[in-house]
XYZ file of C-alpha atoms in Angstrom:
626
model
C 0.010 -0.001 -0.004
C 1.421 3.371 -1.019
C 1.898 5.912 1.732
C -0.133 9.046 0.866
C 2.791 11.194 1.983
C 5.008 9.747 -0.794
C 3.342 12.139 -3.257
C 4.229 15.221 -1.247
C 5.335 18.127 -3.488
C 8.850 19.335 -2.700
C 9.537 23.076 -2.644
C 12.200 23.955 -5.229
C 12.881 27.526 -4.082
C 12.066 29.964 -1.286
C 8.901 31.173 -2.996
C 7.493 27.642 -3.125
C 8.627 27.142 0.450
C 6.611 30.199 1.549
C 3.606 28.858 -0.345
C 4.077 25.552 1.457
C 4.151 27.452 4.755
C 0.746 28.975 3.949
C -0.564 25.440 3.406
C 0.881 24.530 6.807
C -1.150 27.285 8.491
C -4.292 26.119 6.665
C -3.833 22.509 7.794
C -3.099 23.371 11.410
C -5.996 25.826 11.375
C -8.291 22.929 10.438
C -6.831 20.808 13.241
C -7.356 23.638 15.737
C -10.976 24.044 14.695
C -11.791 20.318 14.771
C -9.841 19.059 17.760
C -9.532 21.896 20.270
C -12.748 22.270 22.242
C -14.011 25.673 23.496
C -13.402 24.521 27.076
C -9.853 23.518 26.225
C -9.279 26.882 24.548
C -10.351 28.629 27.736
C -7.790 26.603 29.714
C -5.184 27.361 27.039
C -5.878 31.095 27.233
C -5.433 30.975 30.998
C -2.203 29.078 30.528
C -0.933 31.526 27.928
C -1.737 34.488 30.184
C 0.176 32.809 33.012
C 3.074 32.059 30.666
C 3.219 35.677 29.556
C 3.197 36.839 33.165
C 5.985 34.394 33.962
C 7.924 35.599 30.931
C 7.702 39.221 32.092
C 8.952 38.227 35.542
C 11.839 36.254 34.058
C 12.796 39.154 31.820
C 12.729 41.514 34.848
C 15.198 39.431 36.879
C 18.342 40.599 35.016
C 17.332 44.236 35.710
C 16.947 43.492 39.424
C 20.344 41.756 39.499
C 21.756 44.910 37.900
C 20.510 46.790 40.973
C 22.354 44.299 43.223
C 25.614 44.742 41.296
C 25.398 48.540 41.199
C 24.408 48.647 44.852
C 27.416 46.590 45.829
C 29.775 48.759 43.797
C 28.324 51.976 45.181
C 27.914 50.674 48.741
C 24.146 51.196 48.744
C 23.153 48.300 51.002
C 19.520 49.338 51.207
C 19.235 49.081 47.412
C 20.960 45.659 47.485
C 18.608 44.267 50.113
C 15.571 45.713 48.346
C 16.686 44.171 45.048
C 17.299 40.745 46.673
C 13.867 40.850 48.322
C 12.294 41.724 44.983
C 14.216 38.922 43.251
C 12.955 36.489 45.883
C 9.390 37.659 45.376
C 9.754 37.413 41.595
C 11.136 33.871 41.798
C 8.378 32.730 44.209
C 5.736 34.360 42.035
C 7.282 32.713 38.973
C 7.110 29.295 40.644
C 3.457 29.808 41.660
C 2.634 30.952 38.130
C 4.143 27.808 36.642
C 2.268 25.675 39.175
C -0.980 27.225 37.960
C 0.207 26.912 34.332
C 0.884 23.196 34.768
C -2.686 22.738 36.008
C -4.063 24.569 32.954
C -1.908 22.478 30.641
C -3.019 19.214 32.201
C -6.699 20.118 31.874
C -6.367 21.279 28.265
C -4.178 18.328 27.283
C -6.647 15.798 28.665
C -9.552 17.515 26.906
C -7.646 17.676 23.634
C -6.661 14.017 23.701
C -10.299 13.089 24.301
C -11.533 15.420 21.561
C -8.979 14.141 19.033
C -9.994 10.558 19.820
C -13.732 11.244 19.656
C -13.796 13.578 16.684
C -11.336 11.601 14.532
C -13.318 8.413 15.275
C -16.580 10.193 14.440
C -15.214 11.482 11.121
C -13.643 8.090 10.357
C -16.897 6.221 11.043
C -19.079 8.579 8.954
C -17.377 7.578 5.706
C -19.117 4.872 3.694
C -17.784 1.330 3.640
C -17.064 1.787 -0.074
C -14.820 4.741 0.722
C -12.976 2.713 3.343
C -12.430 -0.100 0.838
C -11.489 2.017 -2.194
C -9.410 4.649 -0.367
C -7.646 2.336 2.061
C -4.295 3.991 1.318
C -5.513 7.385 2.545
C -8.552 6.479 4.646
C -6.705 3.948 6.782
C -6.457 3.507 10.524
C -2.635 3.762 10.396
C -2.756 7.020 8.416
C -5.262 8.642 10.784
C -3.378 7.371 13.851
C -0.128 8.994 12.665
C -1.904 12.298 12.178
C -3.669 11.995 15.524
C -0.387 11.723 17.407
C 1.138 14.671 15.554
C -1.930 16.900 16.066
C -1.762 16.716 19.842
C 1.986 17.335 19.921
C 2.050 20.229 17.460
C -0.982 22.124 18.777
C 0.401 22.188 22.308
C 3.899 22.885 21.015
C 2.681 25.983 19.157
C 0.698 27.272 22.155
C 2.987 26.429 25.055
C 6.380 26.754 23.343
C 5.763 29.102 20.423
C 3.902 31.815 22.380
C 6.525 32.130 25.168
C 9.335 32.195 22.561
C 7.735 35.053 20.666
C 6.963 36.888 23.926
C 10.544 36.589 25.167
C 11.859 37.680 21.773
C 9.588 40.740 21.643
C 10.300 41.782 25.250
C 14.055 41.317 24.786
C 13.978 43.586 21.752
C 11.870 46.203 23.580
C 14.163 46.252 26.645
C 17.253 46.308 24.439
C 15.916 49.274 22.465
C 15.203 51.105 25.735
C 18.759 50.604 26.942
C 20.467 51.166 23.580
C 18.627 51.902 20.323
C 21.829 51.251 18.422
C 22.178 47.730 19.902
C 18.514 47.071 19.195
C 18.987 48.010 15.529
C 22.035 45.740 15.264
C 20.130 42.789 16.735
C 17.257 43.567 14.389
C 19.672 43.209 11.463
C 20.808 39.912 13.001
C 17.161 38.824 13.143
C 16.643 39.622 9.431
C 19.827 37.784 8.476
C 18.781 34.860 10.643
C 15.317 34.659 9.050
C 16.865 34.657 5.564
C 19.281 31.915 6.692
C 16.361 30.001 8.254
C 14.357 30.221 5.048
C 17.290 28.948 3.025
C 18.146 26.088 5.411
C 14.593 24.856 5.787
C 14.095 24.910 2.005
C 17.170 22.694 1.749
C 15.839 20.440 4.509
C 12.634 19.822 2.567
C 14.452 19.279 -0.743
C 17.001 16.817 0.618
C 15.207 15.122 3.503
C 11.845 14.436 1.860
C 13.315 11.741 -0.444
C 15.338 10.415 2.483
C 12.200 10.194 4.656
C 10.444 8.434 1.799
C 13.210 5.790 1.806
C 13.007 5.519 5.608
C 9.292 4.704 5.293
C 10.014 2.139 2.578
C 12.657 0.557 4.792
C 10.320 0.433 7.818
C 7.456 -1.042 5.776
C 9.782 -3.714 4.385
C 11.127 -4.570 7.843
C 7.691 -4.720 9.500
C 6.284 -6.792 6.644
C 9.086 -9.366 7.056
C 8.538 -9.430 10.804
C 4.799 -9.945 10.314
C 5.448 -12.730 7.784
C 8.287 -14.389 9.671
C 6.935 -17.843 8.817
C 7.405 -17.292 5.084
C 10.854 -15.747 5.574
C 12.146 -18.671 7.637
C 10.531 -21.460 5.599
C 12.064 -19.871 2.467
C 15.486 -19.759 4.082
C 15.707 -15.977 3.511
C 16.880 -14.811 6.943
C 20.467 -14.060 5.854
C 19.399 -12.535 2.518
C 16.842 -10.280 4.170
C 19.369 -9.202 6.812
C 21.917 -8.336 4.093
C 19.328 -6.383 2.085
C 18.073 -4.412 5.106
C 21.613 -3.687 6.318
C 22.577 -2.365 2.877
C 19.369 -0.363 2.575
C 19.880 1.145 6.038
C 23.549 1.985 5.381
C 22.661 3.811 2.158
C 19.933 5.880 3.815
C 21.975 6.743 6.917
C 24.953 7.765 4.755
C 22.879 10.291 2.831
C 21.079 11.442 5.976
C 24.309 11.881 7.958
C 26.055 13.755 5.137
C 23.263 16.297 4.899
C 22.847 16.872 8.620
C 26.600 17.284 9.082
C 26.344 20.056 6.475
C 23.394 21.576 8.388
C 25.413 21.406 11.622
C 28.341 23.134 9.871
C 26.057 25.907 8.564
C 24.475 26.242 12.005
C 27.894 26.576 13.566
C 28.802 29.367 11.143
C 25.533 31.113 11.967
C 26.291 30.656 15.651
C 29.747 32.115 15.224
C 28.238 35.135 13.471
C 25.801 35.559 16.359
C 28.642 35.234 18.879
C 30.734 37.823 17.095
C 27.812 40.284 17.013
C 26.978 39.624 20.674
C 30.593 40.043 21.756
C 30.909 43.197 19.635
C 27.839 44.676 21.296
C 29.157 43.591 24.698
C 32.342 45.531 23.889
C 30.185 48.476 22.878
C 28.415 48.240 26.251
C 31.753 48.088 28.077
C 32.840 51.196 26.215
C 29.664 52.955 27.349
C 30.502 51.955 30.935
C 34.045 53.257 30.481
C 32.651 56.573 29.238
C 30.397 56.709 32.274
C 27.175 56.543 30.265
C 26.231 53.209 31.828
C 26.674 51.618 35.212
C 28.572 48.324 35.458
C 25.446 46.503 36.507
C 23.671 47.471 33.298
C 25.996 45.171 31.360
C 24.307 42.126 32.912
C 20.712 42.663 31.620
C 22.182 44.037 28.386
C 24.070 40.748 27.837
C 21.220 38.525 29.051
C 18.653 40.084 26.739
C 20.987 39.759 23.759
C 21.508 36.076 24.615
C 17.765 35.544 24.904
C 17.272 36.966 21.425
C 19.854 34.553 20.014
C 18.572 31.550 21.937
C 14.953 32.150 20.965
C 15.857 32.555 17.313
C 17.358 29.027 17.443
C 14.322 27.684 19.291
C 11.945 29.198 16.742
C 13.973 27.540 13.964
C 13.713 24.211 15.749
C 9.958 24.679 16.322
C 9.381 25.574 12.664
C 11.252 22.463 11.530
C 9.207 20.226 13.832
C 6.009 21.742 12.462
C 7.170 21.037 8.906
C 7.932 17.402 9.658
C 4.601 16.852 11.345
C 2.812 18.561 8.474
C 2.609 15.530 6.048
C 0.964 13.310 8.660
C -1.546 15.959 9.760
C -2.312 16.881 6.152
C -2.920 13.235 5.187
C -5.214 12.916 8.187
C -7.075 16.061 7.123
C -7.468 14.784 3.556
C -8.858 11.510 4.854
C -11.236 12.897 7.463
C -12.584 15.776 5.355
C -13.693 13.500 2.530
C -17.397 13.995 2.016
C -19.312 10.776 2.872
C -20.756 9.374 -0.351
C -23.591 7.585 1.471
C -25.884 9.668 3.653
C -29.477 9.527 4.812
C -31.904 11.607 2.813
C -33.764 14.542 4.391
C -36.964 12.566 5.123
C -36.070 8.834 5.218
C -38.806 6.235 4.966
C -39.565 4.007 7.932
C -39.234 0.214 7.797
C -41.298 -2.208 9.823
C -38.923 -4.161 12.067
C -41.391 -7.058 12.407
C -41.699 -7.655 8.667
C -39.413 -9.491 6.238
C -38.956 -7.136 3.312
C -39.129 -7.856 -0.401
C -35.818 -6.948 -2.044
C -35.464 -6.051 -5.695
C -32.543 -5.079 -7.896
C -33.997 -3.123 -10.778
C -31.729 -2.354 -13.777
C -28.708 -1.852 -11.513
C -25.406 -0.812 -13.078
C -22.158 -0.050 -11.283
C -18.513 0.582 -12.130
C -15.222 1.205 -10.333
C -12.176 3.258 -11.252
C -9.441 0.961 -12.587
C -6.777 2.187 -10.177
C -5.875 4.891 -7.691
C -3.225 6.630 -9.838
C -5.461 9.178 -11.526
C -6.791 6.721 -14.134
C -10.423 7.742 -14.552
C -11.391 4.864 -16.807
C -14.265 2.824 -15.493
C -14.357 -0.918 -14.940
C -17.998 -1.927 -15.330
C -18.942 -4.681 -12.903
C -22.735 -4.654 -13.119
C -24.837 -3.807 -16.177
C -28.619 -3.582 -15.884
C -28.869 -6.357 -13.278
C -32.385 -7.223 -12.138
C -33.640 -9.880 -9.729
C -35.952 -10.269 -6.715
C -35.623 -11.824 -3.257
C -39.130 -12.522 -2.013
C -39.794 -12.615 1.754
C -38.501 -15.865 3.168
C -36.558 -16.881 0.053
C -33.043 -18.236 0.439
C -31.236 -17.067 -2.694
C -27.815 -18.240 -3.856
C -25.826 -15.880 -6.063
C -23.527 -17.950 -8.275
C -20.885 -16.879 -10.758
C -17.228 -16.938 -11.654
C -14.743 -14.559 -10.027
C -15.320 -11.052 -11.317
C -18.993 -11.597 -12.107
C -20.067 -8.902 -9.617
C -21.315 -11.033 -6.716
C -19.469 -9.012 -4.071
C -20.653 -5.755 -5.628
C -24.250 -6.973 -5.367
C -23.658 -7.712 -1.687
C -22.142 -4.264 -1.104
C -24.938 -2.425 -2.881
C -27.522 -4.375 -0.888
C -25.866 -3.243 2.362
C -25.426 0.232 0.911
C -21.655 0.332 1.094
C -22.258 2.697 -1.818
C -25.111 3.572 -4.168
C -25.477 2.196 -7.703
C -24.520 4.473 -10.557
C -27.761 3.592 -12.314
C -30.895 1.695 -11.374
C -32.424 1.036 -7.986
C -32.131 -1.302 -5.035
C -35.673 -1.504 -3.663
C -36.817 -2.604 -0.228
C -40.594 -3.114 -0.169
C -40.730 -0.938 -3.321
C -38.825 1.889 -1.591
C -35.445 2.968 -2.994
C -32.749 2.015 -0.476
C -31.397 5.571 -0.753
C -34.646 6.789 0.818
C -34.401 4.440 3.816
C -32.618 5.368 7.049
C -29.362 3.442 6.782
C -29.189 2.432 10.434
C -32.770 1.090 10.332
C -31.914 -1.032 7.317
C -28.763 -2.434 8.889
C -30.715 -3.389 11.991
C -32.775 -5.700 9.761
C -29.752 -7.210 8.059
C -27.349 -9.821 9.402
C -24.024 -10.165 7.654
C -21.472 -12.972 7.641
C -18.287 -11.816 5.863
C -15.954 -14.010 3.850
C -13.163 -13.511 6.410
C -14.300 -13.759 10.011
C -14.063 -10.348 11.728
C -13.664 -11.487 15.318
C -12.984 -8.736 17.849
C -10.581 -9.027 20.742
C -12.688 -9.975 23.736
C -14.878 -12.833 24.906
C -17.332 -15.091 23.135
C -20.159 -13.255 24.853
C -18.877 -9.880 23.678
C -18.601 -11.027 20.058
C -22.025 -12.679 20.015
C -23.749 -9.605 21.456
C -21.736 -6.961 19.561
C -24.448 -6.103 17.033
C -27.163 -5.529 19.663
C -28.233 -2.346 21.386
C -27.754 -1.984 25.149
C -31.464 -2.684 25.698
C -31.318 -5.820 23.545
C -28.236 -7.075 25.326
C -29.918 -6.688 28.677
C -32.722 -9.011 27.568
C -30.402 -11.804 26.411
C -29.726 -14.482 29.017
C -26.852 -16.937 29.182
C -29.300 -19.710 28.353
C -30.242 -17.883 25.141
C -26.579 -17.793 24.156
C -25.967 -21.449 25.030
C -29.057 -22.431 23.038
C -27.800 -20.562 20.010
C -24.352 -22.112 20.329
C -25.856 -25.590 20.425
C -27.904 -24.893 17.290
C -24.828 -23.604 15.463
C -22.553 -26.327 16.858
C -20.284 -23.711 18.376
C -18.483 -26.287 20.490
C -14.872 -25.230 20.976
C -13.928 -28.166 23.195
C -10.945 -27.488 25.414
C -10.679 -23.938 24.085
C -13.919 -23.016 25.904
C -12.050 -22.723 29.177
C -14.189 -19.938 30.703
C -17.553 -20.620 29.076
C -19.081 -17.548 27.487
C -16.317 -15.441 29.009
C -13.588 -17.313 27.128
C -11.231 -14.788 25.538
C -10.906 -15.417 21.786
C -7.825 -13.268 21.191
C -7.123 -10.439 18.788
C -8.776 -11.257 15.447
C -9.851 -14.576 16.924
C -6.328 -15.985 17.031
C -7.351 -18.557 19.657
C -10.022 -20.043 17.342
C -9.792 -22.199 14.268
C -11.131 -20.881 10.952
C -14.361 -22.850 11.254
C -14.901 -21.816 14.862
C -14.381 -18.163 13.995
C -16.805 -18.390 11.076
C -19.485 -20.076 13.170
C -18.993 -17.373 15.789
C -19.668 -14.757 13.103
C -22.815 -16.608 12.046
C -23.907 -16.629 15.670
C -23.300 -12.877 15.984
C -25.347 -12.227 12.833
C -28.165 -14.480 14.017
C -28.280 -12.786 17.432
C -29.642 -9.684 15.679
C -32.665 -11.755 14.576
C -32.259 -10.364 11.077
C -35.016 -10.293 8.478
C -32.346 -10.680 5.785
C -29.151 -12.655 6.235
C -26.273 -11.966 3.809
C -23.486 -14.514 3.660
C -20.419 -13.659 1.564
C -18.612 -16.872 0.571
C -18.254 -17.794 4.229
C -16.778 -21.254 3.528
C -14.409 -20.483 0.648
C -11.276 -20.886 2.774
C -12.439 -23.829 4.902
C -11.829 -27.544 4.539
C -14.731 -29.811 3.587
C -15.421 -31.036 7.126
C -15.501 -27.518 8.573
C -17.520 -26.346 5.590
C -20.161 -28.940 6.399
C -20.299 -27.810 10.031
C -20.735 -24.171 8.975
C -23.406 -25.178 6.466
C -25.278 -27.100 9.154
C -25.109 -24.025 11.356
C -26.593 -21.884 8.616
C -29.367 -24.415 8.013
C -30.228 -24.362 11.709
C -30.735 -20.599 11.858
C -32.400 -19.859 8.525
C -36.000 -19.891 9.637
C -38.867 -19.590 7.183
C -39.457 -15.922 7.972
C -35.814 -14.967 7.302
C -34.688 -14.170 3.773
C -31.102 -14.874 2.765
C -28.640 -13.932 0.045
C -25.730 -16.335 0.005
C -22.757 -15.623 -2.231
C -20.951 -18.871 -2.786
C -18.076 -20.038 -4.894
C -18.447 -23.600 -3.627
C -21.690 -24.928 -5.069
C -21.928 -27.611 -2.414
C -22.504 -24.927 0.215
C -25.798 -23.735 -1.249
C -27.281 -26.760 -2.983
C -29.435 -27.934 -0.071
C -29.602 -24.591 1.699
C -31.187 -22.306 -0.881
C -34.562 -22.218 -2.591
C -33.579 -20.011 -5.531
C -30.387 -19.817 -7.581
C -29.234 -16.822 -9.638
C -26.283 -17.081 -12.008
C -24.306 -13.937 -12.861
C -21.805 -13.737 -15.649
C -19.074 -11.053 -15.942
C -20.276 -7.746 -17.400
C -17.714 -7.864 -20.214
C -19.261 -11.088 -21.503
C -22.722 -9.607 -21.957
C -21.987 -7.694 -25.166
C -24.485 -5.190 -26.449
C -27.861 -5.719 -24.893
C -26.977 -9.025 -23.227
C -28.374 -9.925 -19.812
C -25.825 -10.237 -17.030
C -28.260 -12.389 -15.048
C -27.712 -15.517 -17.082
C -30.232 -17.731 -15.314
C -32.677 -17.935 -12.435
C -33.828 -21.386 -11.291
C -35.196 -23.287 -8.334
C -32.783 -26.266 -8.518
C -29.349 -27.263 -9.699
C -30.919 -29.569 -12.270
C -32.837 -26.690 -13.838
C -29.751 -24.481 -13.802
C -27.716 -27.180 -15.510
C -30.117 -27.138 -18.420
C -30.182 -23.394 -19.000
C -26.872 -21.928 -17.765
C -23.531 -22.510 -19.541
C -21.707 -20.699 -16.704
C -23.233 -23.046 -14.135
C -22.309 -26.098 -16.227
C -18.660 -24.942 -16.281
C -18.598 -24.303 -12.532
C -20.303 -27.602 -11.667
C -17.905 -29.504 -13.950
C -14.874 -27.780 -12.419
C -16.065 -28.646 -8.911
C -17.218 -32.185 -9.700
C -20.816 -31.512 -8.714
C -23.066 -34.442 -9.660
C -26.233 -33.464 -11.552
C -28.809 -36.193 -12.310
C -26.212 -38.844 -11.514
C -23.655 -37.252 -13.898
C -20.591 -35.217 -12.855
C-alpha cells in the first residue's frame, strides 16, 4: 500500500517554500478548529496568560540583578537588600505561576486528547464502507493514527512553546531598544539575516530530506512486513538474505542522511559564530559605554542577558518551525482523509421500515462501475450492467458466478456500502437511498468471507451487534441455546464458558470456529435478511459442512437470505432459488448479465452454460452425472 505522503510536493525555491508554509497554516487551522474544544481553549488562554506573566517576571530578573551589582559597587546596601527581596518575590511568584500553568496544561491536554480521539473516530466512522475499501491507502487507521499523534503534539507545542518564545523575543527587543537603540537595531539586522538563513536552510531540509524520509518509510514497511510474515521468511530460508538487504538499505539511507545533517550542523555553527561575534561586539560596545560613564557596570548584565535571549529564541523558533514542517505531512494526510465527504448519507426525510416484517428486495436495472486504479486513471471498470432480480420474503437465494462476475458488488450495494450508478435497489418498493441506513442495517445480518472477530470474549462477540437494551434481555441460556444450534463447540478452548477470551482477530479459534461465531453474531440480531459472503471459501470440507449445518439451523422460514458462494456444495441444499451472474464484459451489447434464475441445480444445468462450467470444475453431480 502506497503511503499518501510519498506524493508530497517538494519546494524547489524559497517562494514555493513560503507557499508551502501557507498550506501549513491552513492545515493546522483545520486541526485547531476540529480538535480543540471551547473549554480547552479557555484553559489554554489561562495558561498563555500565566506564561506571559511568567515571561515578564523572568525578563525583569536581570534588571533586578543589575541593581544588586550597582548597589554593591556603590555601597548602597539598602538598594541591594531591596533588590534581593524583589528577586525572591519574583522567583516565588514565577514558581506559583508555573504551578498554575501546569494545572491549565493538564486540563487542556486531557480535553484535547479526548476530543482528538472522539472527533477523529466520528469522522472516520461517517465515511461509507465503499470509501474505506477504495481509499484504504488514505482512509486507513494507520494514516489517521499517525496524524492523531502529531496533532496533539504540534498544537500544544505551538501554544505552550511558540507563544513564550515570541513573547521573550519581543520583550528582549523592547528592553534592548530602551537601553540602547543602536544595539537594538544591530540585533534587528541579525534577526533579518537569521530569518533569511532559516528560510534557506529549511528549504534545503525539505528538498533533501523528503526523499530520504520516503526511503526511511520504505525501509520500515519492508522490515515490519518481514517481521509480520516471519513464517514465510524462515521457511524460504531468507533470513540471511533479508538481513543483508536491510543492512545495505539502512547503510545507504543513513549515509545520505548523515552527510546532509553534518552540512546543516556546519552551517548552523557558522551562523552561531556570526551571532557570537555580534553579541561580543555589542558587549564591547556596552563596556565602552561603561568606560565613558554613560552606563553603570550593573547594566551590562541585563544588556548581555537580553541579547543572549534573542539569540537563543531565534534558534528555538527555527527548531519549532522544523518540527512543524515534519509533522505537516501526517496531519495533512489525516485532514485529507477525514474531510472526505461521505458518499452515502441519509436523505432529508427517510422512509420508515417495519422491524417485524421481512422485506421484499429487488434489484431493478442496476449498473455499477469502479475506477481501474488509484493513480489518476479515470477509466471505469464496469462490474454490473442492468442487473435485475428479486428476493421474495422468506426466500433463500444463492448468487452464483465466476470470479469477477459482480457477486461481491451486489452484496455491497444491498448493504449500501455505496449507491449504484444507475438503477435502484428497492426494499418493499422503496429505494434504499430513501431508507434510514441504520434502520436497514438493523434488519440485516451479515457474515463476511473472512471472520471479523474482535478481541474480547465469546459473549462480547455474540452480542456486539445488539443495542444496550437488547443485550440486557439476552440471558446466558439464550446464548448457550444458540451455540448448540450452530454447533459452536470449541472443546478445550472453551475454558471460561461464554467469558472465554478469543484473542485479537480470533487468534485462539480455528477458521471454522471463528466463522461459526460470526454466524452466531449475525443471528443474534434476529435479522429479516441474512447476507453470507462466501463464508466457507477458505475452509476444509469437514469444517464447511459444520458451517453449512449451522446456517441451516438458523435460517427460519421468515428470514430471507442472500448467500454468495463459490463452492456450489454450500448452497445446494440450503437455498430455494439460484441466480447465475456472468461477468459484465461477457454480456456484449444488450446481453443480460443475469444468465439464469432457477429453483434447482438440475434446472440451472439445463439453462446456464456458466453453471455447467462451474459444476464440472467442482465435480458436482447433476442427475447422476458429474
